[in-house]
Short mmCIF file of C-alpha atoms and ligand atoms in Angstrom, two decimals:
data_model
loop_
_atom_site.label_atom_id
_atom_site.label_comp_id
_atom_site.label_asym_id
_atom_site.label_seq_id
_atom_site.Cartn_x
_atom_site.Cartn_y
_atom_site.Cartn_z
CA MET A 1 0.00 0.00 0.00
CA GLU A 2 2.79 2.37 1.07
CA ASN A 3 4.67 1.41 -2.08
CA LYS A 4 1.67 2.30 -4.23
CA GLN A 5 1.29 5.68 -2.52
CA THR A 6 4.98 6.44 -2.99
CA ASN A 7 4.85 5.45 -6.65
CA PHE A 8 1.81 7.69 -7.10
CA LEU A 9 3.69 10.59 -5.54
CA VAL A 10 6.83 10.19 -7.65
CA TYR A 11 4.76 9.72 -10.80
CA LEU A 12 2.88 12.92 -9.98
CA ILE A 13 6.12 14.84 -9.43
CA ALA A 14 7.54 13.44 -12.69
CA ILE A 15 4.37 14.35 -14.61
CA ILE A 16 4.50 17.95 -13.38
CA ALA A 17 8.15 18.29 -14.41
CA ALA A 18 7.45 16.53 -17.73
CA LEU A 19 5.21 19.46 -18.73
CA GLY A 20 8.54 21.00 -19.72
CA GLY A 21 8.82 18.16 -22.27
CA LEU A 22 5.27 18.82 -23.44
CA LEU A 23 6.19 22.44 -24.17
CA PHE A 24 9.37 21.28 -25.93
CA GLY A 25 7.27 19.07 -28.24
CA TYR A 26 4.43 21.56 -28.69
CA ASP A 27 6.59 24.56 -29.47
CA THR A 28 8.72 22.66 -31.99
CA GLY A 29 5.64 21.15 -33.68
CA VAL A 30 3.33 24.19 -33.75
CA ILE A 31 5.33 26.11 -36.35
CA SER A 32 4.52 23.77 -39.27
CA GLY A 33 0.82 24.72 -39.19
CA ALA A 34 1.30 28.33 -38.11
CA LEU A 35 3.85 29.04 -40.83
CA LEU A 36 1.32 28.65 -43.64
CA PHE A 37 -0.63 31.62 -42.28
CA ILE A 38 2.31 33.73 -41.18
CA LYS A 39 3.80 33.40 -44.66
CA ASP A 40 0.64 34.83 -46.19
CA GLN A 41 0.17 37.58 -43.62
CA TRP A 42 3.64 39.11 -44.11
CA ALA A 43 4.56 37.70 -47.55
CA LEU A 44 7.76 36.22 -46.10
CA SER A 45 10.73 35.56 -48.36
CA ALA A 46 12.24 32.04 -48.33
CA TYR A 47 15.08 33.43 -46.20
CA MET A 48 12.74 34.92 -43.58
CA GLU A 49 10.68 31.75 -43.60
CA GLY A 50 13.81 29.73 -42.83
CA LEU A 51 14.65 32.14 -40.00
CA VAL A 52 11.18 31.89 -38.44
CA VAL A 53 11.49 28.10 -38.39
CA SER A 54 15.11 27.81 -37.31
CA SER A 55 15.02 30.60 -34.68
CA VAL A 56 13.82 28.04 -32.12
CA LEU A 57 16.81 25.80 -32.85
CA ILE A 58 19.21 28.73 -32.48
CA GLY A 59 17.58 29.61 -29.14
CA ALA A 60 17.74 26.00 -27.98
CA VAL A 61 21.49 25.81 -28.60
CA VAL A 62 22.02 29.09 -26.73
CA GLY A 63 19.71 28.07 -23.86
CA ALA A 64 21.39 24.72 -23.32
CA ALA A 65 24.89 26.20 -23.69
CA CYS A 66 24.43 28.99 -21.15
CA SER A 67 22.53 27.23 -18.36
CA GLY A 68 24.46 24.08 -17.41
CA LYS A 69 26.58 25.59 -14.67
CA ILE A 70 23.62 27.54 -13.30
CA THR A 71 21.69 24.27 -12.97
CA ASP A 72 24.51 22.86 -10.84
CA PHE A 73 24.90 25.99 -8.70
CA LEU A 74 21.36 27.32 -8.23
CA GLY A 75 19.53 24.01 -8.47
CA ARG A 76 17.32 22.07 -10.85
CA LYS A 77 14.03 23.41 -9.51
CA ILE A 78 14.74 27.11 -9.94
CA VAL A 79 16.00 26.58 -13.49
CA ILE A 80 12.81 24.74 -14.48
CA ILE A 81 10.72 27.55 -12.96
CA VAL A 82 12.66 30.09 -15.03
CA THR A 83 11.97 28.06 -18.19
CA ALA A 84 8.25 28.07 -17.32
CA VAL A 85 8.35 31.88 -17.07
CA ILE A 86 10.17 32.17 -20.43
CA PHE A 87 7.71 29.74 -22.06
CA PHE A 88 4.81 31.80 -20.68
CA ALA A 89 6.16 35.19 -21.74
CA GLY A 90 7.43 33.79 -25.06
CA SER A 91 4.01 32.34 -25.92
CA ILE A 92 2.35 35.72 -25.35
CA ALA A 93 5.07 37.57 -27.27
CA THR A 94 4.86 35.26 -30.33
CA ALA A 95 1.06 35.45 -30.30
CA CYS A 96 1.15 39.27 -30.21
CA ALA A 97 4.09 39.80 -32.60
CA ILE A 98 3.38 42.77 -34.85
CA ASN A 99 6.13 42.10 -37.36
CA PRO A 100 8.38 39.18 -38.47
CA LEU A 101 11.38 40.46 -36.51
CA LEU A 102 9.50 40.43 -33.21
CA LEU A 103 8.20 36.99 -34.06
CA ILE A 104 11.75 35.75 -34.65
CA PHE A 105 12.98 37.21 -31.34
CA SER A 106 10.08 35.68 -29.43
CA ARG A 107 10.73 32.31 -31.06
CA ILE A 108 14.40 32.59 -30.05
CA ALA A 109 13.23 33.15 -26.43
CA ILE A 110 10.99 30.09 -26.63
CA GLY A 111 13.94 28.17 -28.10
CA ILE A 112 16.07 29.19 -25.09
CA ALA A 113 13.42 27.71 -22.78
CA ILE A 114 13.28 24.54 -24.89
CA GLY A 115 17.06 24.17 -24.78
CA ILE A 116 17.09 24.45 -20.98
CA ALA A 117 14.01 22.25 -20.42
CA SER A 118 15.28 19.50 -22.71
CA TYR A 119 17.97 18.47 -20.21
CA SER A 120 16.88 19.98 -16.87
CA VAL A 121 13.60 18.04 -16.85
CA PRO A 122 15.14 14.56 -17.34
CA LEU A 123 17.83 15.60 -14.86
CA TYR A 124 15.28 16.58 -12.21
CA ILE A 125 13.22 13.43 -12.70
CA SER A 126 16.24 11.14 -12.67
CA GLU A 127 17.46 12.58 -9.36
CA ILE A 128 14.14 12.10 -7.57
CA SER A 129 13.44 8.60 -8.93
CA PRO A 130 13.76 5.29 -7.09
CA ASN A 131 16.13 3.02 -9.11
CA ASN A 132 13.59 0.38 -10.01
CA ILE A 133 11.33 2.80 -11.92
CA ARG A 134 13.80 5.49 -12.96
CA GLY A 135 13.73 4.48 -16.64
CA ALA A 136 9.94 4.76 -16.83
CA LEU A 137 9.80 8.02 -14.89
CA VAL A 138 12.48 9.80 -16.92
CA SER A 139 10.91 8.52 -20.15
CA LEU A 140 7.67 10.27 -19.19
CA ASN A 141 9.52 13.34 -20.43
CA GLN A 142 9.87 11.78 -23.90
CA LEU A 143 6.21 10.75 -23.77
CA ALA A 144 5.32 14.37 -23.03
CA ILE A 145 7.46 15.51 -25.99
CA THR A 146 5.60 13.18 -28.35
CA ILE A 147 2.21 14.23 -26.93
CA GLY A 148 3.27 17.87 -27.36
CA ILE A 149 4.16 17.27 -31.03
CA LEU A 150 0.90 15.41 -31.66
CA SER A 151 -1.30 17.96 -29.92
CA SER A 152 0.33 20.75 -31.94
CA TYR A 153 -0.94 19.05 -35.14
CA PHE A 154 -4.52 18.99 -33.76
CA ILE A 155 -4.41 22.50 -32.33
CA ASP A 156 -3.01 23.85 -35.60
CA ARG A 157 -5.87 22.17 -37.44
CA TYR A 158 -8.46 23.49 -35.03
CA PHE A 159 -7.36 27.12 -35.25
CA ALA A 160 -6.65 27.00 -38.99
CA SER A 161 -10.13 28.31 -39.79
CA PHE A 162 -9.99 31.21 -37.29
CA GLU A 163 -9.08 34.72 -38.27
CA HIS A 164 -5.50 35.26 -37.01
CA GLY A 165 -5.61 31.57 -36.05
CA TRP A 166 -1.80 31.34 -35.89
CA ARG A 167 -1.78 33.72 -32.92
CA TYR A 168 -4.00 31.35 -30.93
CA MET A 169 -1.79 28.41 -31.94
CA PHE A 170 1.13 30.06 -30.14
CA LEU A 171 -0.93 31.43 -27.26
CA ILE A 172 -2.10 27.98 -26.13
CA GLY A 173 1.46 27.43 -24.83
CA ILE A 174 0.64 29.58 -21.77
CA VAL A 175 -1.56 26.84 -20.28
CA PRO A 176 1.10 24.14 -19.74
CA SER A 177 3.71 26.77 -18.81
CA LEU A 178 1.45 28.12 -16.07
CA ILE A 179 0.85 24.64 -14.65
CA LEU A 180 4.56 23.83 -14.91
CA GLY A 181 5.57 27.02 -13.08
CA ILE A 182 3.01 26.72 -10.28
CA GLY A 183 3.55 22.96 -9.97
CA MET A 184 7.33 23.33 -9.65
CA LEU A 185 6.91 26.10 -7.05
CA CYS A 186 5.12 23.54 -4.87
CA LEU A 187 7.85 20.89 -5.26
CA SER A 188 11.25 20.82 -3.61
CA ASP A 189 14.58 20.45 -5.32
CA THR A 190 16.03 16.95 -5.78
CA PRO A 191 17.53 15.23 -2.72
CA ARG A 192 20.80 14.74 -4.58
CA TRP A 193 21.23 18.41 -5.39
CA LEU A 194 20.21 19.35 -1.82
CA ILE A 195 22.82 16.99 -0.38
CA SER A 196 25.45 18.41 -2.74
CA LYS A 197 24.70 21.83 -1.21
CA ASN A 198 24.78 20.42 2.32
CA LYS A 199 21.05 21.02 2.87
CA ILE A 200 20.76 17.69 4.63
CA ASP A 201 17.55 18.31 6.62
CA GLU A 202 15.68 19.41 3.54
CA ALA A 203 17.03 16.42 1.60
CA LYS A 204 15.91 14.09 4.40
CA LYS A 205 12.39 15.51 4.23
CA VAL A 206 12.16 14.81 0.49
CA LEU A 207 13.72 11.37 0.82
CA SER A 208 11.31 10.37 3.57
CA LYS A 209 8.46 10.98 1.14
CA ILE A 210 9.90 9.21 -1.88
CA ASN A 211 11.76 6.44 -0.03
CA PRO A 212 9.57 5.77 3.04
CA GLY A 213 10.65 2.95 5.33
CA GLU A 214 14.24 2.99 4.05
CA ASN A 215 17.32 3.86 6.06
CA LEU A 216 17.63 7.53 5.13
CA ASP A 217 20.97 8.04 6.87
CA SER A 218 22.58 5.31 4.83
CA ILE A 219 21.13 6.70 1.57
CA ILE A 220 22.44 10.15 2.48
CA ALA A 221 25.85 8.75 3.42
CA GLU A 222 26.10 6.95 0.07
CA VAL A 223 25.10 10.05 -1.93
CA LYS A 224 27.50 12.17 0.14
CA GLN A 225 30.37 9.79 -0.49
CA SER A 226 29.78 9.82 -4.24
CA ILE A 227 29.49 13.62 -4.20
CA GLU A 228 32.84 13.86 -2.42
CA GLN A 229 34.39 11.84 -5.24
CA SER A 230 32.57 13.86 -7.90
CA THR A 231 34.33 16.55 -9.91
CA GLU A 232 33.24 20.16 -9.35
CA SER A 233 31.12 21.77 -12.05
CA SER A 234 33.52 23.62 -14.33
CA PHE A 235 34.34 23.52 -18.04
CA ARG A 236 37.88 22.38 -17.31
CA ASN A 237 36.60 19.42 -15.31
CA LEU A 238 34.58 18.21 -18.28
CA PHE A 239 37.85 17.01 -19.81
CA VAL A 240 39.42 15.21 -16.85
CA GLU A 241 40.21 11.50 -17.21
CA ASN A 242 37.07 10.02 -15.65
CA MET A 243 34.74 12.32 -17.62
CA LYS A 244 36.04 11.27 -21.06
CA VAL A 245 33.91 8.17 -21.55
CA PRO A 246 30.69 9.69 -20.15
CA LEU A 247 31.22 12.72 -22.38
CA ILE A 248 31.74 10.53 -25.48
CA ILE A 249 28.62 8.53 -24.60
CA GLY A 250 26.47 11.65 -24.16
CA ILE A 251 27.62 13.32 -27.38
CA GLY A 252 27.55 9.98 -29.26
CA PHE A 253 23.96 9.34 -28.21
CA MET A 254 22.89 12.78 -29.42
CA PHE A 255 24.79 12.30 -32.68
CA PHE A 256 22.98 9.03 -33.41
CA GLN A 257 19.61 10.26 -32.13
CA GLN A 258 19.67 13.09 -34.66
CA LEU A 259 21.81 11.79 -37.54
CA THR A 260 19.62 8.76 -38.06
CA GLY A 261 17.05 11.15 -39.46
CA ILE A 262 14.24 11.39 -36.90
CA ASN A 263 13.44 15.02 -37.57
CA THR A 264 13.36 14.61 -41.34
CA VAL A 265 10.28 12.50 -40.58
CA ILE A 266 8.91 14.75 -37.82
CA TYR A 267 9.41 18.00 -39.77
CA TYR A 268 9.08 16.80 -43.38
CA ALA A 269 6.62 13.87 -43.15
CA PRO A 270 3.99 15.46 -45.45
CA LYS A 271 6.72 16.10 -48.04
CA ILE A 272 7.92 12.46 -47.85
CA PHE A 273 4.36 11.18 -48.26
CA GLN A 274 3.70 13.51 -51.18
CA MET A 275 6.90 12.31 -52.88
CA ALA A 276 5.65 8.74 -52.39
CA GLY A 277 2.39 9.48 -54.18
CA PHE A 278 -0.17 10.73 -51.63
CA ALA A 279 -1.11 13.51 -54.01
CA SER A 280 -3.52 15.56 -51.88
CA ALA A 281 -2.19 17.64 -49.02
CA LYS A 282 -5.01 16.26 -46.88
CA ALA A 283 -3.91 12.65 -47.36
CA ALA A 284 -0.30 13.57 -46.64
CA ILE A 285 -1.30 15.40 -43.43
CA THR A 286 -3.52 12.50 -42.27
CA ALA A 287 -0.56 10.18 -42.74
CA THR A 288 1.52 12.61 -40.68
CA VAL A 289 -0.99 12.46 -37.81
CA ALA A 290 -0.70 8.66 -37.95
CA VAL A 291 3.07 9.07 -37.51
CA GLY A 292 2.48 11.26 -34.43
CA ILE A 293 0.09 8.73 -32.89
CA VAL A 294 2.51 5.82 -33.43
CA ASN A 295 5.26 7.93 -31.86
CA VAL A 296 3.17 8.39 -28.69
CA LEU A 297 1.99 4.76 -28.51
CA PHE A 298 5.42 3.19 -28.90
CA THR A 299 6.91 5.56 -26.32
CA VAL A 300 4.33 4.07 -23.93
CA VAL A 301 5.53 0.58 -24.93
CA SER A 302 9.10 1.64 -24.16
CA ILE A 303 8.08 3.03 -20.75
CA ARG A 304 6.47 -0.28 -19.86
CA LEU A 305 9.54 -2.29 -20.84
CA ILE A 306 12.49 -0.10 -19.96
CA ASP A 307 12.89 -1.12 -16.30
CA LYS A 308 11.98 -4.75 -16.97
CA ILE A 309 14.09 -5.79 -19.94
CA GLY A 310 16.62 -2.94 -19.67
CA ARG A 311 17.96 -0.17 -21.89
CA LYS A 312 20.32 -2.17 -24.09
CA PRO A 313 17.88 -4.80 -25.45
CA LEU A 314 15.49 -1.98 -26.36
CA LEU A 315 18.30 -0.11 -28.10
CA TYR A 316 19.36 -3.19 -30.08
CA PHE A 317 15.80 -4.00 -31.05
CA GLY A 318 14.81 -0.43 -31.93
CA LEU A 319 17.98 0.42 -33.84
CA SER A 320 17.70 -2.82 -35.86
CA GLY A 321 14.13 -1.82 -36.73
CA MET A 322 15.40 1.60 -37.82
CA VAL A 323 18.12 0.05 -40.02
CA ILE A 324 15.60 -2.23 -41.77
CA SER A 325 12.78 0.29 -42.18
CA LEU A 326 15.13 2.98 -43.52
CA ALA A 327 16.58 0.45 -45.99
CA PHE A 328 13.04 -0.36 -47.16
CA LEU A 329 12.18 3.33 -47.43
CA GLY A 330 15.24 3.70 -49.67
CA PHE A 331 14.06 0.72 -51.80
CA ALA A 332 10.58 2.23 -52.04
CA PHE A 333 11.98 5.35 -53.69
CA SER A 334 14.67 3.64 -55.76
CA PRO A 335 14.27 3.95 -59.55
CA LEU A 336 15.75 0.42 -59.77
CA PHE A 337 12.52 -1.05 -58.43
CA ALA A 338 9.16 -0.28 -59.94
CA PHE A 339 6.69 -0.44 -57.09
CA GLY A 340 4.07 1.54 -58.99
CA ILE A 341 0.94 2.13 -56.97
CA TYR A 342 2.42 0.11 -54.08
CA LEU A 343 5.16 2.68 -53.55
CA LYS A 344 3.09 4.87 -51.28
CA TRP A 345 2.02 1.96 -49.10
CA LEU A 346 5.55 0.66 -48.82
CA ALA A 347 6.69 4.18 -47.92
CA ILE A 348 4.06 4.68 -45.25
CA ALA A 349 4.66 1.21 -43.75
CA SER A 350 8.41 1.89 -43.61
CA VAL A 351 7.96 5.31 -42.01
CA ILE A 352 5.56 3.90 -39.39
CA CYS A 353 7.98 1.05 -38.54
CA TYR A 354 10.81 3.55 -38.39
CA ILE A 355 8.97 5.85 -35.96
CA ALA A 356 7.89 2.91 -33.79
CA SER A 357 11.49 1.68 -33.64
CA PHE A 358 12.80 5.15 -32.74
CA ALA A 359 10.10 5.63 -30.11
CA ILE A 360 11.02 2.48 -28.20
CA SER A 361 14.75 3.14 -28.33
CA LEU A 362 16.76 6.24 -29.20
CA GLY A 363 13.88 8.64 -28.47
CA PRO A 364 13.54 8.08 -24.73
CA ILE A 365 16.83 6.31 -24.02
CA ALA A 366 19.17 9.05 -25.28
CA TRP A 367 17.70 11.52 -22.76
CA LEU A 368 17.54 8.86 -20.05
CA ILE A 369 21.16 7.74 -20.35
CA ILE A 370 22.53 11.28 -20.23
CA SER A 371 20.58 11.82 -17.01
CA GLU A 372 22.25 8.76 -15.47
CA ILE A 373 25.92 8.64 -16.41
CA TYR A 374 27.44 11.84 -14.98
CA PRO A 375 28.58 12.52 -11.42
CA THR A 376 26.12 14.62 -9.38
CA LYS A 377 28.08 17.86 -8.99
CA ILE A 378 28.79 18.24 -12.71
CA ARG A 379 25.64 16.54 -14.02
CA GLY A 380 23.87 19.76 -15.10
CA LEU A 381 26.86 21.08 -17.03
CA ALA A 382 27.67 17.73 -18.68
CA MET A 383 24.05 17.20 -19.70
CA SER A 384 23.88 20.69 -21.12
CA VAL A 385 26.90 19.93 -23.33
CA ALA A 386 25.21 16.80 -24.72
CA THR A 387 22.04 18.85 -25.23
CA VAL A 388 23.85 21.59 -27.17
CA CYS A 389 25.11 18.81 -29.45
CA ASN A 390 21.59 17.41 -29.80
CA TRP A 391 20.22 20.75 -31.01
CA GLY A 392 23.28 21.43 -33.15
CA PHE A 393 22.94 18.05 -34.92
CA ASN A 394 19.20 18.62 -35.23
CA PHE A 395 19.90 21.91 -37.01
CA ILE A 396 22.47 20.33 -39.36
CA VAL A 397 20.10 17.52 -40.40
CA GLY A 398 17.09 19.83 -40.87
CA PHE A 399 19.17 22.27 -42.84
CA SER A 400 20.84 19.71 -45.10
CA PHE A 401 17.86 17.40 -45.75
CA PRO A 402 16.54 19.32 -48.80
CA SER A 403 20.04 19.35 -50.36
CA LEU A 404 20.58 15.67 -49.52
CA LEU A 405 17.33 14.87 -51.32
CA LYS A 406 18.48 16.88 -54.29
CA ASN A 407 21.97 15.42 -54.47
CA LEU A 408 21.59 11.81 -53.26
CA GLY A 409 17.91 11.42 -54.10
CA PRO A 410 15.42 10.06 -51.53
CA SER A 411 16.84 6.50 -51.77
CA GLY A 412 20.42 7.59 -51.21
CA THR A 413 19.37 9.82 -48.30
CA PHE A 414 17.43 7.11 -46.46
CA TRP A 415 20.14 4.52 -47.12
CA LEU A 416 22.64 6.94 -45.62
CA PHE A 417 20.47 7.18 -42.47
CA SER A 418 20.24 3.38 -42.47
CA VAL A 419 24.04 3.02 -42.53
CA LEU A 420 24.31 5.58 -39.72
CA SER A 421 21.83 3.48 -37.71
CA ILE A 422 24.14 0.47 -38.15
CA CYS A 423 26.97 2.62 -36.73
CA GLY A 424 24.57 3.53 -33.88
CA LEU A 425 24.13 -0.17 -33.10
CA LEU A 426 27.87 -0.62 -32.93
CA PHE A 427 28.18 2.44 -30.71
CA CYS A 428 25.62 1.04 -28.26
CA TYR A 429 27.36 -2.33 -28.20
CA LEU A 430 30.76 -0.77 -27.47
CA PHE A 431 29.99 2.17 -25.23
CA VAL A 432 26.62 1.97 -23.54
CA PRO A 433 26.38 0.48 -20.04
CA GLU A 434 23.21 -1.27 -18.83
CA THR A 435 21.91 1.04 -16.12
CA LYS A 436 18.64 -0.76 -15.35
CA GLY A 437 18.07 -0.84 -11.57
CA VAL A 438 21.54 0.53 -10.80
CA GLU A 439 21.82 3.27 -8.15
CA LEU A 440 22.78 6.62 -9.79
CA GLU A 441 25.78 6.78 -7.45
CA GLU A 442 27.11 3.44 -8.75
CA ILE A 443 26.90 4.27 -12.47
CA PRO A 444 30.25 6.13 -12.73
CA GLU A 445 32.01 3.00 -11.35
CA LEU A 446 30.10 0.83 -13.83
CA LEU A 447 31.41 3.02 -16.62
CA ASN A 448 34.89 2.84 -15.23
CA GLN A 449 34.83 -0.95 -15.44
CA LYS A 450 33.45 -0.88 -18.97
CA PHE A 451 36.03 1.65 -20.02
CA LYS A 452 38.84 -0.51 -18.65
CA LYS A 453 37.53 -3.56 -20.51
CA LEU A 454 37.25 -1.60 -23.73
CA PHE A 455 40.75 -0.18 -23.82
CA ASN A 456 42.73 -3.02 -22.23
C1 LIG B 1 14.25 14.25 -30.02
C2 LIG B 1 13.62 15.24 -30.96
C3 LIG B 1 12.52 14.57 -31.75
C4 LIG B 1 11.54 13.86 -30.81
C5 LIG B 1 10.54 13.05 -31.60
C6 LIG B 1 13.20 13.64 -29.13
O1 LIG B 1 13.78 12.71 -28.26
O2 LIG B 1 15.26 14.86 -29.24
O3 LIG B 1 14.60 15.79 -31.79
O4 LIG B 1 11.82 15.51 -32.51
O5 LIG B 1 12.21 13.00 -29.93
O6 LIG B 1 9.70 12.31 -30.80
#
């Protein structure tokens, strides 16, 4: 009974924090629908259009780059509250923008909040979670991202017929940001951060709620010991000997999460479906909604499995699915094979399998692993570095996709992503530790052992 109540409490805390993920998904997804109307209202040039879309990515890189140390010094809670305020103000500013320049600045502000939320939310959840359900709790953040993306499609559709509908599309963002801000004000910071700042009584209070019946003094002693061994949060300390492998793993995960093409599907799905033969825009958009639904559903599947079968089997299974479905997508578009009217069905089946495979593996697990592998004192800074890379790689793929299509053709492009997924498999085999059920404090030692095995 007590266990159930505790689980309910930690799930509730994780859901409140995961609203940051919802805003991440919503604010990246909303632009595709809004852009159609903004373009008409201000007769945007292709250059300005590109800026309106990519301003969020620029903001995200800046936000993640500038906040890591602050998260370690001022705490996880305060940083998430600040993102809620930026999301709130940014939503109003984008909705009220009177010219394209103001819109771009407001989208940069929203991007800053997205960049900060994308790592501080998994970080917060990871540090409050009991080991046996940490994978599921942190992955609620990814679930919220996928729900945010999906709801942006529906909200865009709903407001499409309104006069100045695009303004309402942006304005809706104030609702989750308000709940996030107020919710976080009512929660305390994570016990691990509190212990790192010697606020032991406060940490004890939190621990007694999320770990009732356990020996709190021994938990605190263990966390304290690992904090004493942990490197201080500074840029120089990111490059010390025992940070090398965790840093490579974090950046590597973000490389493979983005360079295996996820956002070409998320951002360009209607275009892919139109190329495959779904002639009407309506059919292409319906197929895109199907992609969003599969993304949500398979993230739920991942959440249910992640603490039972572990991170690595899911990664192997999901990445293999990505390799195969991307190879098929390449075949579907290849001029060497004449699929005729079956092309579009082969394309949609491949894209759906691809999304399902991503959603059970690289989607949630990349964010989960980076919240687990770094020592407490430098966790915020190290996660922010991996996050900057995530947004940087995201930008590179989004930017180069149209030219890749032009130069390599759709087949060549998807085959390239398929080969990169094979490299991702190899990366997971060589570098990724199984962290299922392991205490956060023990993970650095686990990595140490793996590292020794790898290079000896
Ligand atoms: C990725 C995003 C992607 C989303 C799709 C996230 O984990 O970081 O780039 O758009 O998953 O569900």
